[in-house]
């Protein structure tokens, strides 16, 4: 007898009917209403970035194309118009940062690597402000390798330990004695890398129950019938026992079986009462059945057509909305766009044009329209391509917790689908789901979702105004806002106020802003401060335990295989001796000549991504701790004085000659007036400075008194969006030995339109003859579906 009672009713109609009858809305109805409201108004965004490779030299330019996508297709919010892209070192400090404005169907841009970076592993991170409401794991992160001007010995990866570490994942989250149990497991070494594993399932008496072994990427699954009162372990080849978690006594479990395009769901529960079985996908949360928690299993069949493509989430909830069991499964989209590249003409002659075509269509051959980015990379770097593609990231990696080894494997048409499906189902059982934490949405654990950042549709500035030496409310002043580069001047008479917000702005990078607060009629002096860029804090790339990477790693690049795009060649060897390092890069003295018309603050804002200036202090935002924005406290008595000490963590000290000076006295000083400049992002043993030290020496006569300003004049440079830049395709003339012959990226375009299933692009063969070239294509069709293609090509 079927233990399920199906409840396929629409949430809106159900709620309306209860309201009409005056009936009390159940916990399930409340959950569905909250969930649908969350999916519509608080849906997380996904950000994906396509770049050509994962190994660079310092001083190179990383070209990329970004896309955003809603985690829920039922979202009613407009998408963000800006994303942020950063490079972080292994300490979590930002070494480069740009803001990109939406253009066309995505976010094309580039980020220039500083020329003084050390050799090492870095993180390329991309995000929208809206994503910061959830946490670092929602952001796009990719580990990259940078070969810099200095080489330090690095700790090698730990070799596999003799005894593997095994973690167990009961299907549905629990298993019960006396009932068939399905257990997924993951085997890793001491460094968290996947291992092939084989062992024996044994009970507490040492009796062998069955053989267990991994199937894909250190993952495997086994089933058995646990006896009441017994405990179980997996014994490896060395005799070490890995104990299974004990059987549960209350709660529920879910098991899933796929046959002939149908999904058979088995549910079991204990504890009494009735539980609800729900199905979550990218569009909605649907109740599909009820089950009695009486210890008797029931089964229900779902047709494939009932489930939407992508990750589906089965949930068994008790009457209070608590999760008793959950199970992920993946439904393939057999109507997804298929992409390939057809190289029509490719000869081995340097400088000859190579003509290629992007071919896009449905599996049945129907041509599709869309737009894509295309990168072409030399053969030496073919093993350093991104581990993810837009298809695997948007549909898989961004949905699951932890790091997935080779996510493109699960969508590779060259691998038999049954083999991929087995591996994919193991991933669903073990990896865990990321989006829509129901307990946070419903507030069961009093940990509700908190919205701190709004969708960034336009640019805005926020700050506060305080009275010098007093905490009284500022009164009767004139607020003047000026953007000299745009000839914008606005003045407002203010009767009383402490906070300011300037919105609906549109400004590019390196745009200086001025705010002037006129004195009150009684002569009080007011200090304006900018709250700083609302960007993410420090982040260190830490893969989840057990999913830290693969045993198969690219070979280290030798000096003859890695070129740089800088004039000096930017090449280092794989040796660790100082004599083998080719030092290159631009000195600050050269910068003083190149950027002589900039002010000191403008220069620091452009070249040091971690520095931000609020009009009074310069901060290293990577080292700030517990510094919050001004809280807009209520006005105090006229006789009160502000005696509280400010949090100075992350402050950067300014040293002029040998004396510490206030930043606001020198922030409008131009670089042409400087004799020398040195910058440190670390505390100085002599001068201190928690966020670093900037040391300047001014030319004789350079410090003009008219450059000093009253602190009521705020000058700052917020992070504007990147001005449009284009990849300069080299001509690759035969015999050319300049920069064109040193490129690692042969060609790049963020915008290749595809019409009627075809998009033509053309590039020139370079002089290295380093074949095969790696062509990577990432894009979105006109219906918003992602497509991807990676291909190795050589001359005919």
PDB file of N, CA, C and O in Angstrom, residues 76 416 550 632 643 669-670 764 783:
ATOM      1  N   UNK A  76      12.194  38.434  -8.837  1.00  0.00           N
ATOM      2  CA  UNK A  76      11.591  39.591  -9.509  1.00  0.00           C
ATOM      3  C   UNK A  76      12.518  40.809  -9.445  1.00  0.00           C
ATOM      4  O   UNK A  76      12.151  41.872  -9.940  1.00  0.00           O
ATOM      5  N   UNK A 416      30.849   8.596 -21.608  1.00  0.00           N
ATOM      6  CA  UNK A 416      29.506   7.982 -21.660  1.00  0.00           C
ATOM      7  C   UNK A 416      28.596   8.520 -20.567  1.00  0.00           C
ATOM      8  O   UNK A 416      29.009   8.648 -19.403  1.00  0.00           O
ATOM      9  N   UNK A 550      42.822  17.794  -6.480  1.00  0.00           N
ATOM     10  CA  UNK A 550      43.073  16.506  -7.098  1.00  0.00           C
ATOM     11  C   UNK A 550      44.542  16.137  -6.955  1.00  0.00           C
ATOM     12  O   UNK A 550      45.413  16.985  -6.805  1.00  0.00           O
ATOM     13  N   UNK A 632      25.302  57.313  13.522  1.00  0.00           N
ATOM     14  CA  UNK A 632      24.264  58.336  13.493  1.00  0.00           C
ATOM     15  C   UNK A 632      23.568  58.492  14.832  1.00  0.00           C
ATOM     16  O   UNK A 632      22.357  58.599  14.924  1.00  0.00           O
ATOM     17  N   UNK A 643      35.168  62.518  23.325  1.00  0.00           N
ATOM     18  CA  UNK A 643      36.450  62.100  23.894  1.00  0.00           C
ATOM     19  C   UNK A 643      36.768  60.644  23.605  1.00  0.00           C
ATOM     20  O   UNK A 643      37.787  60.134  24.050  1.00  0.00           O
ATOM     21  N   UNK A 669      48.403  67.072  -2.552  1.00  0.00           N
ATOM     22  CA  UNK A 669      49.746  67.267  -3.080  1.00  0.00           C
ATOM     23  C   UNK A 669      49.942  66.411  -4.327  1.00  0.00           C
ATOM     24  O   UNK A 669      49.598  65.235  -4.349  1.00  0.00           O
ATOM     25  N   UNK A 670      50.491  66.987  -5.368  1.00  0.00           N
ATOM     26  CA  UNK A 670      50.672  66.252  -6.627  1.00  0.00           C
ATOM     27  C   UNK A 670      52.001  65.507  -6.630  1.00  0.00           C
ATOM     28  O   UNK A 670      52.964  65.919  -5.980  1.00  0.00           O
ATOM     29  N   UNK A 764      45.428  35.874 -35.647  1.00  0.00           N
ATOM     30  CA  UNK A 764      46.636  35.578 -36.403  1.00  0.00           C
ATOM     31  C   UNK A 764      47.525  34.596 -35.638  1.00  0.00           C
ATOM     32  O   UNK A 764      47.658  34.682 -34.418  1.00  0.00           O
ATOM     33  N   UNK A 783      17.968  32.881 -24.893  1.00  0.00           N
ATOM     34  CA  UNK A 783      17.005  32.448 -23.885  1.00  0.00           C
ATOM     35  C   UNK A 783      17.629  32.392 -22.497  1.00  0.00           C
ATOM     36  O   UNK A 783      16.994  31.932 -21.550  1.00  0.00           O
TER      37      UNK A 783
END
